[in-house]
PDB file of C-alpha atoms in Angstrom:
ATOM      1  CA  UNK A   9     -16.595 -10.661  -0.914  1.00  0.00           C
ATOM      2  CA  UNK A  10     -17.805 -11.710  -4.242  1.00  0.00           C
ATOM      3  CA  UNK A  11     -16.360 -14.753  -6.380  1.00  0.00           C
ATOM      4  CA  UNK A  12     -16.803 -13.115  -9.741  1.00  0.00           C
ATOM      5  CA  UNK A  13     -13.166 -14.547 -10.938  1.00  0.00           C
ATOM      6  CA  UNK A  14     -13.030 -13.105 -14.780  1.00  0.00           C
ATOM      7  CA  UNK A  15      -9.589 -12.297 -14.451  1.00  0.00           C
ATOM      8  CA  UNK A  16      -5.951 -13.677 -14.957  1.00  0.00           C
ATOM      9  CA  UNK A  17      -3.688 -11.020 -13.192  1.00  0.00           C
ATOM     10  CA  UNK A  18      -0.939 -10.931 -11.157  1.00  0.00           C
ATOM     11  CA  UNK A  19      -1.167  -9.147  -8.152  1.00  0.00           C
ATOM     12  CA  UNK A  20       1.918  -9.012  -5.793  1.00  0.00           C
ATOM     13  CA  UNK A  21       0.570  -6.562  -2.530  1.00  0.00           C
ATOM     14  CA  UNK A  22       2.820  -5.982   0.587  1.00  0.00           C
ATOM     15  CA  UNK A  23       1.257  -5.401   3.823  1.00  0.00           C
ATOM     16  CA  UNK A  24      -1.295  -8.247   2.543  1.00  0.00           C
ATOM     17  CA  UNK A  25      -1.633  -9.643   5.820  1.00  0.00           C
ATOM     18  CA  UNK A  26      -3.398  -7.919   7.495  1.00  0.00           C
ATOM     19  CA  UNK A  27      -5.634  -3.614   7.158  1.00  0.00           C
ATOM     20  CA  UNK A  28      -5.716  -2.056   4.049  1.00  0.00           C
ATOM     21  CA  UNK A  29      -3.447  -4.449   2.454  1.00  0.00           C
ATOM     22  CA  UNK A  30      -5.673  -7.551   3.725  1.00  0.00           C
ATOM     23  CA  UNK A  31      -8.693  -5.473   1.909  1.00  0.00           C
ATOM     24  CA  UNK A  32      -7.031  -4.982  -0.718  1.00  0.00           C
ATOM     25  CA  UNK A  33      -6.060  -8.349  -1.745  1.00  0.00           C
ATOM     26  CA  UNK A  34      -9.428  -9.610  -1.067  1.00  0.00           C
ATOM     27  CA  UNK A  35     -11.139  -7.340  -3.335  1.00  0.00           C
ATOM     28  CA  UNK A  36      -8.304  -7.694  -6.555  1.00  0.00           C
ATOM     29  CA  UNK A  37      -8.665 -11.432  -5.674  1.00  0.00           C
ATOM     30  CA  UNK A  38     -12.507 -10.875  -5.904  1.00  0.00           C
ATOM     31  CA  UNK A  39     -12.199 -10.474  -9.351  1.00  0.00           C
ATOM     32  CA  UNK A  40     -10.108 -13.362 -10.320  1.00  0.00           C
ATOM     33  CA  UNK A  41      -6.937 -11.659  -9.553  1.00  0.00           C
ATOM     34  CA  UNK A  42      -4.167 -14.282  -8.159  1.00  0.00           C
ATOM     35  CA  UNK A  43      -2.374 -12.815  -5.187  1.00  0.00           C
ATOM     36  CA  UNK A  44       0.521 -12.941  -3.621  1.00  0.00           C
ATOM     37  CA  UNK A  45       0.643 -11.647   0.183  1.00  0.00           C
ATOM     38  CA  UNK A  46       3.759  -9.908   1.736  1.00  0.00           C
ATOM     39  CA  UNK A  47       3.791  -9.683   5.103  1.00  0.00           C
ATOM     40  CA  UNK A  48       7.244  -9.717   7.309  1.00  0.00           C
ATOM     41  CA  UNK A  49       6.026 -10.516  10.633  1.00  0.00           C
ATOM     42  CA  UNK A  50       2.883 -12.554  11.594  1.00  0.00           C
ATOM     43  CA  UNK A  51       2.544 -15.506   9.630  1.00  0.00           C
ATOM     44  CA  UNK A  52      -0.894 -16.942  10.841  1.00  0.00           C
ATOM     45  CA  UNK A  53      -2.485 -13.848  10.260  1.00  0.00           C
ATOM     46  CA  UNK A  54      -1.164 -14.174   6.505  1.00  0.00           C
ATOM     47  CA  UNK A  55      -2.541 -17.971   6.511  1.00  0.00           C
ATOM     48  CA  UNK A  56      -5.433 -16.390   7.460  1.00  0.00           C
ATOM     49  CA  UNK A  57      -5.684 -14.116   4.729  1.00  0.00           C
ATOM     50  CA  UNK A  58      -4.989 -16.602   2.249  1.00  0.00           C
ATOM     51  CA  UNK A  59      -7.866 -18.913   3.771  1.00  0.00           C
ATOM     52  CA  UNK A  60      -9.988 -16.518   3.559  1.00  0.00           C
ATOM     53  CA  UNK A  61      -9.682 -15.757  -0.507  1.00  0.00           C
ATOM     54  CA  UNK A  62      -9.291 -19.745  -0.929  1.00  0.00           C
ATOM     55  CA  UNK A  63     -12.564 -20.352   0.375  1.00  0.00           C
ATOM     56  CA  UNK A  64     -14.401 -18.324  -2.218  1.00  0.00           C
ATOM     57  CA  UNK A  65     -12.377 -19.428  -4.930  1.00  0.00           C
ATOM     58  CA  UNK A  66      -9.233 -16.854  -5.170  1.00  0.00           C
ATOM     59  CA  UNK A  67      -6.033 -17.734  -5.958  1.00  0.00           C
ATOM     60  CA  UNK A  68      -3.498 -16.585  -2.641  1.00  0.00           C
ATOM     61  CA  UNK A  69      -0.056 -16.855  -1.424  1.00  0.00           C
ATOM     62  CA  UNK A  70       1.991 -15.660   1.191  1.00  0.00           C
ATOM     63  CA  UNK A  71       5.717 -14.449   1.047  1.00  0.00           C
ATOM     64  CA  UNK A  72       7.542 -13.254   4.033  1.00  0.00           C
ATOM     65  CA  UNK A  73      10.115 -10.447   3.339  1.00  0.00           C
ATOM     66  CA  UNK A  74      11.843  -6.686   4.230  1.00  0.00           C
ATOM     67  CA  UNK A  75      10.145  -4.581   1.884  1.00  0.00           C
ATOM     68  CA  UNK A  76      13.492  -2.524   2.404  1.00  0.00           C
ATOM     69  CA  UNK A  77      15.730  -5.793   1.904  1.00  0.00           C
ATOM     70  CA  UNK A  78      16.275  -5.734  -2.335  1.00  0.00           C
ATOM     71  CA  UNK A  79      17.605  -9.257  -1.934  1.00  0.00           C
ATOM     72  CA  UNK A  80      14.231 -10.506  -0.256  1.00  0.00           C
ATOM     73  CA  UNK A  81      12.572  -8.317  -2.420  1.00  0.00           C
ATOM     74  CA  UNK A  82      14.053  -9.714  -5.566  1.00  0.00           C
ATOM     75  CA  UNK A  83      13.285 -13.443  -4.332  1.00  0.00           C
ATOM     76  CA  UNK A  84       9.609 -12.397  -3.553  1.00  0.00           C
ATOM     77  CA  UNK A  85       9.283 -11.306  -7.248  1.00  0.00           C
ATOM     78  CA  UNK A  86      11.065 -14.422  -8.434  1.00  0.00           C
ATOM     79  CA  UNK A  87       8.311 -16.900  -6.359  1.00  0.00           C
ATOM     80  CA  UNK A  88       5.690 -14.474  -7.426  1.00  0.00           C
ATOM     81  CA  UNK A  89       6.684 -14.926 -11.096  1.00  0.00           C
ATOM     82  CA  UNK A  90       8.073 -18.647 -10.709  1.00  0.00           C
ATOM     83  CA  UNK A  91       4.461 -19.657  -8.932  1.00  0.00           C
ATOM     84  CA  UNK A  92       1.719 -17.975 -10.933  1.00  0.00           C
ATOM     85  CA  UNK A  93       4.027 -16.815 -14.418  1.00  0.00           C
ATOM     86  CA  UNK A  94       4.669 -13.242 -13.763  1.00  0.00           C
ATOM     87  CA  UNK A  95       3.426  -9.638 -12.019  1.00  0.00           C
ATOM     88  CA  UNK A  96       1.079  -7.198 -13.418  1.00  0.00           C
ATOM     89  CA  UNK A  97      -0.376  -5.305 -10.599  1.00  0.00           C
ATOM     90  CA  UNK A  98       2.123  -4.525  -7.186  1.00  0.00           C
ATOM     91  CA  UNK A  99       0.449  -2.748  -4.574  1.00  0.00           C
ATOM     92  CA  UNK A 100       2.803  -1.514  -1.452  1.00  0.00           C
ATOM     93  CA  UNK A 101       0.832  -0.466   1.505  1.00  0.00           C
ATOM     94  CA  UNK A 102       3.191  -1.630   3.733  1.00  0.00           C
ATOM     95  CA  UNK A 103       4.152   1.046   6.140  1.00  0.00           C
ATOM     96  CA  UNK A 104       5.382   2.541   9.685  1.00  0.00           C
ATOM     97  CA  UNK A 105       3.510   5.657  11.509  1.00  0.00           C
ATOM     98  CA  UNK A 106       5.687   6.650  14.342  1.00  0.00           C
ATOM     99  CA  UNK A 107       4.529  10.315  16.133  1.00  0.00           C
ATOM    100  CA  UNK A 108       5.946  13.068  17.708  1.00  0.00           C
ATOM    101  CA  UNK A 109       6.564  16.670  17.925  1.00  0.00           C
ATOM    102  CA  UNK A 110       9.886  17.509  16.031  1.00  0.00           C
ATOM    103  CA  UNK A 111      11.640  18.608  18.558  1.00  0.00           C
ATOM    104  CA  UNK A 112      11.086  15.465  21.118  1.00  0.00           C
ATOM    105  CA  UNK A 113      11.548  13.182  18.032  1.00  0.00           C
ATOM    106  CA  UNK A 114      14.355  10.214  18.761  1.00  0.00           C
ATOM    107  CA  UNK A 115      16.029   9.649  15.751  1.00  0.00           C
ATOM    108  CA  UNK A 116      15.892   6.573  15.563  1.00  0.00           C
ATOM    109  CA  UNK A 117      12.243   6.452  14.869  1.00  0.00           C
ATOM    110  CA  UNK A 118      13.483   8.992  12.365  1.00  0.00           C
ATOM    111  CA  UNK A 119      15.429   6.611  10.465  1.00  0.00           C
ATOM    112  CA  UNK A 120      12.961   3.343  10.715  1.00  0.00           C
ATOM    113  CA  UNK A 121      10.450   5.111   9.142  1.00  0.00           C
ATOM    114  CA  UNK A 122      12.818   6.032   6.234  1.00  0.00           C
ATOM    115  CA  UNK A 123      14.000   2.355   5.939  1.00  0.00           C
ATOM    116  CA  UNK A 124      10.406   1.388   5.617  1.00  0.00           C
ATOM    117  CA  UNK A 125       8.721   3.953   3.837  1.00  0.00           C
ATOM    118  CA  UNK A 126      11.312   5.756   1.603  1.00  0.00           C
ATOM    119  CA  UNK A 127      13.820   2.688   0.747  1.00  0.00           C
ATOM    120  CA  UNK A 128      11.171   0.064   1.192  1.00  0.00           C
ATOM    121  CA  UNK A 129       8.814   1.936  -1.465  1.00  0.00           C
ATOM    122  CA  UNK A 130      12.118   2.711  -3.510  1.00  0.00           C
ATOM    123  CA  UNK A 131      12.975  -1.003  -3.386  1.00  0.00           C
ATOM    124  CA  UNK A 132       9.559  -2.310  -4.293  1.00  0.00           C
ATOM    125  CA  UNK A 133       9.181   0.504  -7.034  1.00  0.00           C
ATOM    126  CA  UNK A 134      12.670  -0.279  -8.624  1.00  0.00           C
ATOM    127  CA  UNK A 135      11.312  -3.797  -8.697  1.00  0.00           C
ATOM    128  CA  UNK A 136       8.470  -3.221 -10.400  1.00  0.00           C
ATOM    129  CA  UNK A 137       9.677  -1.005 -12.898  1.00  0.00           C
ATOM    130  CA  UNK A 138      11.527  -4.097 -13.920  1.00  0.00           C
ATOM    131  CA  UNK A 139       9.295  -6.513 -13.489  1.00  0.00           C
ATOM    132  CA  UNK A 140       5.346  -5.271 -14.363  1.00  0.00           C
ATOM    133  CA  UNK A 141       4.227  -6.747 -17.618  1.00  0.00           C
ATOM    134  CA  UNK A 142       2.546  -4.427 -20.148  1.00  0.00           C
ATOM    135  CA  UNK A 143      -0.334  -3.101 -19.000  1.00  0.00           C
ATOM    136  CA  UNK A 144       0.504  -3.326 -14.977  1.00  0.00           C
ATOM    137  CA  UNK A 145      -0.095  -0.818 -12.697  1.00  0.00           C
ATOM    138  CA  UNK A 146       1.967  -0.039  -9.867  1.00  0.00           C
ATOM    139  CA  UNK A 147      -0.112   1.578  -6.382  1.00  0.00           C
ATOM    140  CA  UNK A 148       2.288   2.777  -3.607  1.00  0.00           C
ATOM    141  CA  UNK A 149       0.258   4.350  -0.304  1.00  0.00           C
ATOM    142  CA  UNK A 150       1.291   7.924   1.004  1.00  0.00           C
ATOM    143  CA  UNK A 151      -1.325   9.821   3.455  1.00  0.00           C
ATOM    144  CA  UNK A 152      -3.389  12.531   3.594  1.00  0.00           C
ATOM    145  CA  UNK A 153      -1.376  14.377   6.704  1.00  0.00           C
ATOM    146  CA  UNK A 154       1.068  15.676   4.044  1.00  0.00           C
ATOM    147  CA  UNK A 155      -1.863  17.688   3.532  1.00  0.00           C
ATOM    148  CA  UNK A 156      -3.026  18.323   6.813  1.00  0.00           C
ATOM    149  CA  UNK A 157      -0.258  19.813   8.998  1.00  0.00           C
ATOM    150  CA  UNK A 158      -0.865  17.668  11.864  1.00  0.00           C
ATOM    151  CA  UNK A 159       1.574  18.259  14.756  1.00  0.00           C
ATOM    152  CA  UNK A 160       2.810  15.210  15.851  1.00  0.00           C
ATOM    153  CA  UNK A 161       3.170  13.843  12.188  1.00  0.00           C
ATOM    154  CA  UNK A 162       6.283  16.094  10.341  1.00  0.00           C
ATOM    155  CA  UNK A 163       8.492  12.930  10.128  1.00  0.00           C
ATOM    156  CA  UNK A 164       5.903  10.566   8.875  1.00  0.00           C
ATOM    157  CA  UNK A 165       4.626  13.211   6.600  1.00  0.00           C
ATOM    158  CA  UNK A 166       7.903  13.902   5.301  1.00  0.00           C
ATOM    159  CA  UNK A 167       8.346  10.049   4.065  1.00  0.00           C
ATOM    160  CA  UNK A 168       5.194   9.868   2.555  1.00  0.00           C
ATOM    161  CA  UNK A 169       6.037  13.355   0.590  1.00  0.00           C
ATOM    162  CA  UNK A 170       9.097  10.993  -0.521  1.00  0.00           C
ATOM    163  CA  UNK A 171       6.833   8.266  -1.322  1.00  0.00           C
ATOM    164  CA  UNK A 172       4.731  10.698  -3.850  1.00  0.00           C
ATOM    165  CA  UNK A 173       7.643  12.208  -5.156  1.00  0.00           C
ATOM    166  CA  UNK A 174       9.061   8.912  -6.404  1.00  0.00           C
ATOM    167  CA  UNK A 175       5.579   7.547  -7.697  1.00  0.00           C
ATOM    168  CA  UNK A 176       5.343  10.638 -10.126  1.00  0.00           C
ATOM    169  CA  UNK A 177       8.719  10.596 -11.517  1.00  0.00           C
ATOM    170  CA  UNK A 178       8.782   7.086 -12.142  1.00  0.00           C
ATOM    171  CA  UNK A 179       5.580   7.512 -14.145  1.00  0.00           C
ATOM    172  CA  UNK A 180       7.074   9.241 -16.342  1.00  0.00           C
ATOM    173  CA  UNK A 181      10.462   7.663 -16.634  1.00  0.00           C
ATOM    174  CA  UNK A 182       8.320   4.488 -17.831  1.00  0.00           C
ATOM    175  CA  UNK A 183       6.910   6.436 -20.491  1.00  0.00           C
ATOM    176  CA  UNK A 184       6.029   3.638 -23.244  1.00  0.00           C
ATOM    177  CA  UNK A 185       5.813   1.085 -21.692  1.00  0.00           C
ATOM    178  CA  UNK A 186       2.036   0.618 -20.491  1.00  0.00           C
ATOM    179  CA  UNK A 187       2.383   0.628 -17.265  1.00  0.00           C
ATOM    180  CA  UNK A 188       0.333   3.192 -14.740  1.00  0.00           C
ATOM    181  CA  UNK A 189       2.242   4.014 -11.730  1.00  0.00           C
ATOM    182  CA  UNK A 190      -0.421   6.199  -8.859  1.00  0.00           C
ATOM    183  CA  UNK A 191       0.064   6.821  -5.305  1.00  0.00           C
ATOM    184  CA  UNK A 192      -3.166   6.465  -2.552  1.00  0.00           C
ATOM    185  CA  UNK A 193      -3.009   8.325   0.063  1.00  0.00           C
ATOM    186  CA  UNK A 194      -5.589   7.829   2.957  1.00  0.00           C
ATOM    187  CA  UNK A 195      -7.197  10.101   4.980  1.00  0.00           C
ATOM    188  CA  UNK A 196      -7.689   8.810   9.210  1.00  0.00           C
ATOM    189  CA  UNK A 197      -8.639   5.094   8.462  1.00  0.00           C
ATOM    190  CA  UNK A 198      -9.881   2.698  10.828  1.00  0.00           C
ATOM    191  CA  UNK A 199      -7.225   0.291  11.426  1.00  0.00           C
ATOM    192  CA  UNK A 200      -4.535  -0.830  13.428  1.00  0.00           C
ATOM    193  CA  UNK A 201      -1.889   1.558  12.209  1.00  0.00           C
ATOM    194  CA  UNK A 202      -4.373   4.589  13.120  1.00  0.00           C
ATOM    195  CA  UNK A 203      -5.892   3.477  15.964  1.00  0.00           C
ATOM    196  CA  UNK A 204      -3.128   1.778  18.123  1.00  0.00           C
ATOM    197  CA  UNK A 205      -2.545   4.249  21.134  1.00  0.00           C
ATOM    198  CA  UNK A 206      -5.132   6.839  20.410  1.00  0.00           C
ATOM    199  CA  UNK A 207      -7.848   7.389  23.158  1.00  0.00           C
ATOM    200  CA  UNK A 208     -11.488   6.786  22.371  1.00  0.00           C
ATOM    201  CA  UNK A 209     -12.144  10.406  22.617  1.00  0.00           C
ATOM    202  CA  UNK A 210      -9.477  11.354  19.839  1.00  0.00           C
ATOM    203  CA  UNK A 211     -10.542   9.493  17.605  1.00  0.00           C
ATOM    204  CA  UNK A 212     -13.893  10.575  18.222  1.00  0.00           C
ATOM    205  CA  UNK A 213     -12.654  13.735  17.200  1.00  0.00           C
ATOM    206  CA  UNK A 214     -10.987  13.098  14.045  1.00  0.00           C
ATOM    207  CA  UNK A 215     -14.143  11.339  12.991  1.00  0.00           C
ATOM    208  CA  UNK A 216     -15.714  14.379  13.821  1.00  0.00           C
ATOM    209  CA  UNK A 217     -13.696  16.472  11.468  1.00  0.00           C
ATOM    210  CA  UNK A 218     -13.991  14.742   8.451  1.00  0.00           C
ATOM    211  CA  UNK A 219     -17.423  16.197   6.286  1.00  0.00           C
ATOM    212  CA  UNK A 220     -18.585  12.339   6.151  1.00  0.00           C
ATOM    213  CA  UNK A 221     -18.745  12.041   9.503  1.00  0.00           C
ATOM    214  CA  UNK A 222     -16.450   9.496  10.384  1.00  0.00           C
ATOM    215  CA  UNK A 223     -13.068   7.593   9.874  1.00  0.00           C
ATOM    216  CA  UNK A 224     -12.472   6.043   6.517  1.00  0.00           C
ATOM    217  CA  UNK A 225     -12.596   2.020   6.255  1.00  0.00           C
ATOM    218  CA  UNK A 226     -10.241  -0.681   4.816  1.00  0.00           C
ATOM    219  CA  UNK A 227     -13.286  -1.939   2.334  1.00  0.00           C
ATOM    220  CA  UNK A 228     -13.183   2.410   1.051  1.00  0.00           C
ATOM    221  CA  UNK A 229      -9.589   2.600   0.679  1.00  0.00           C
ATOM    222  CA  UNK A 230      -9.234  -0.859  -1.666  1.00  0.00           C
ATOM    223  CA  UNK A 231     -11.707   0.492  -3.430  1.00  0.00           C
ATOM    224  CA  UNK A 232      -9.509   2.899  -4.670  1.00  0.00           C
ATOM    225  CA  UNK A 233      -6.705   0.337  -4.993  1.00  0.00           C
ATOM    226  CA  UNK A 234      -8.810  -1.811  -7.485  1.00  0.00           C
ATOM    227  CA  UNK A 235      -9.712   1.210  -9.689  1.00  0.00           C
ATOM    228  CA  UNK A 236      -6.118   1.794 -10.809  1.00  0.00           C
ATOM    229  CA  UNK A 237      -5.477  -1.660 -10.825  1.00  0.00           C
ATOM    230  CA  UNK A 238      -8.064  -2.252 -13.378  1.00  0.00           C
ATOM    231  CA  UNK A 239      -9.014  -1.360 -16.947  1.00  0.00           C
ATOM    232  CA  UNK A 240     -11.298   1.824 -15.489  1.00  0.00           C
ATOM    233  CA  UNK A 241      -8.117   2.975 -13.657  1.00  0.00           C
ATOM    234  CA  UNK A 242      -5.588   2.871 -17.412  1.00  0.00           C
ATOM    235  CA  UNK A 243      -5.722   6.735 -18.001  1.00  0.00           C
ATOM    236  CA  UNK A 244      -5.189   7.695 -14.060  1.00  0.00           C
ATOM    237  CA  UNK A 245      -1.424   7.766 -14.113  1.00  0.00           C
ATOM    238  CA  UNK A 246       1.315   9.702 -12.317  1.00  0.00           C
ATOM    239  CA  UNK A 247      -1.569  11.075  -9.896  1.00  0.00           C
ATOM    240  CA  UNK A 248      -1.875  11.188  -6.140  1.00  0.00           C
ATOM    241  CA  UNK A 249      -5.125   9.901  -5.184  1.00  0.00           C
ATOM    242  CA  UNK A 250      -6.686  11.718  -1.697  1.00  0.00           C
ATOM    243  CA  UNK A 251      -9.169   8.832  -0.628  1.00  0.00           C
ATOM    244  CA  UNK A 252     -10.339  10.528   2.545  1.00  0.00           C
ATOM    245  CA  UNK A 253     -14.009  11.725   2.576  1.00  0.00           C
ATOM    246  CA  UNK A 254     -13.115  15.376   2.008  1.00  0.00           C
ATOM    247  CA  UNK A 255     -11.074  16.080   4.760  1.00  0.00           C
ATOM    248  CA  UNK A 256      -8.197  17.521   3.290  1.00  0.00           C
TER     249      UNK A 256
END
């Protein structure tokens, strides 16, 4: 990770702790960016995180909160603004992948993954509509599988589709104000989320699939993240960004 800290934004990510979030931070950090992490479960992997972009320099914190709590939520903002003076970039990767055929599905994996990915991107979208300074972007994550037709994936696919549809309309409800508002959406990347539970072989496979060759990284995906976050990224706005190596 570079130090080359030329910048004095505000960047509030959730997930921060740890995959693309982690990534993510470090790189926005990277260029001066001051970060907040949000993670909601393991805090020594966020003081971890935050060592990490201390040591060169960066600027880090760590909040613990339900992305799909709008009290928490609203008190995250409120340290995130109270500590380091306000929020110009938010970046919600934070997420929940939980596969199976539709008709085997339990329902109650239905629902979690709606709490997490449809209300908790609603939550932290509503927030940041109301809390981004001029020129902010706002980066929510969706996936390339909504795409892809993957069996195995309709209900996770299905939030994510949510997830894109709110990103584009609030785009353009916050016409005038400055503010860029994009979704990512990853193709098969190499971390936890993706490869907890699948066999060597399988993911062998997917790797195979994709025209590059192999499974996308953390380091390709926050590359992404920092364009729209930064001044290249100003006229990219109410878009869905496929980051996944052409496979889809």
């Amino acid at each position: 990770m570079t130090t080359n800290l030329t910048s004095d934004r505000v960047a509030l990510i959730t997930g921060g702790s740890g995959g693309i979030g982690r990534v993510a931070a470090e790189k926005l950090a990277a260029t001066g960016d001051a970060v907040a992490l949000l993670f909601s479960g393991n805090q020594q992997r966020a003081d971890e995180a935050v060592a990490a972009i201390s040591q060169v320099g960066g600027r880090a914190t760590t909040i613990r909160a339900d992305i799909a709590d709008e009290t928490q939520m609203a008190a995250a903002f409120d340290q995130v603004e109270q500590e380091f003076g306000g929020i110009d970039v938010v970046v919600n990767t934070a997420g929940i992948m939980l596969l199976s055929p539709v008709a085997q599905l339990d329902l109650a994996d239905l629902d979690r993954m709606h709490r997490t990915n449809i209300r908790g991107t609603f939550v932290v979208s509503q927030l940041a509509a109301r809390r981004l300074r001029s020129g902010g972007a706002l980066i929510n994550f969706s996936t390339s599988v909504t795409r892809l037709q993957t069996p195995g994936y309709a209900a996770y696919a299905a939030s994510k589709a949510a997830v894109e549809a709110v990103t584009l309309i609030l785009a353009r409800e916050l016409q005038g104000r400055d503010i860029t508002v994009n979704t990512v959406a990853p193709g098969p990347t190499a971390t936890p989320l993706f490869l907890e539970g699948k066999p060597q072989e399988l993911i062998e496979r997917i790797a195979g699939m994709n025209p590059m060759g192999r499974l996308g990284t953390a380091e390709d995906i926050a590359e992404a993240v920092a364009f729209l976050a930064g001044p290249a990224g100003r006229w990219t706005n109410g878009q869905t960004l496929f980051v996944n190596g052409g496979v889809a």
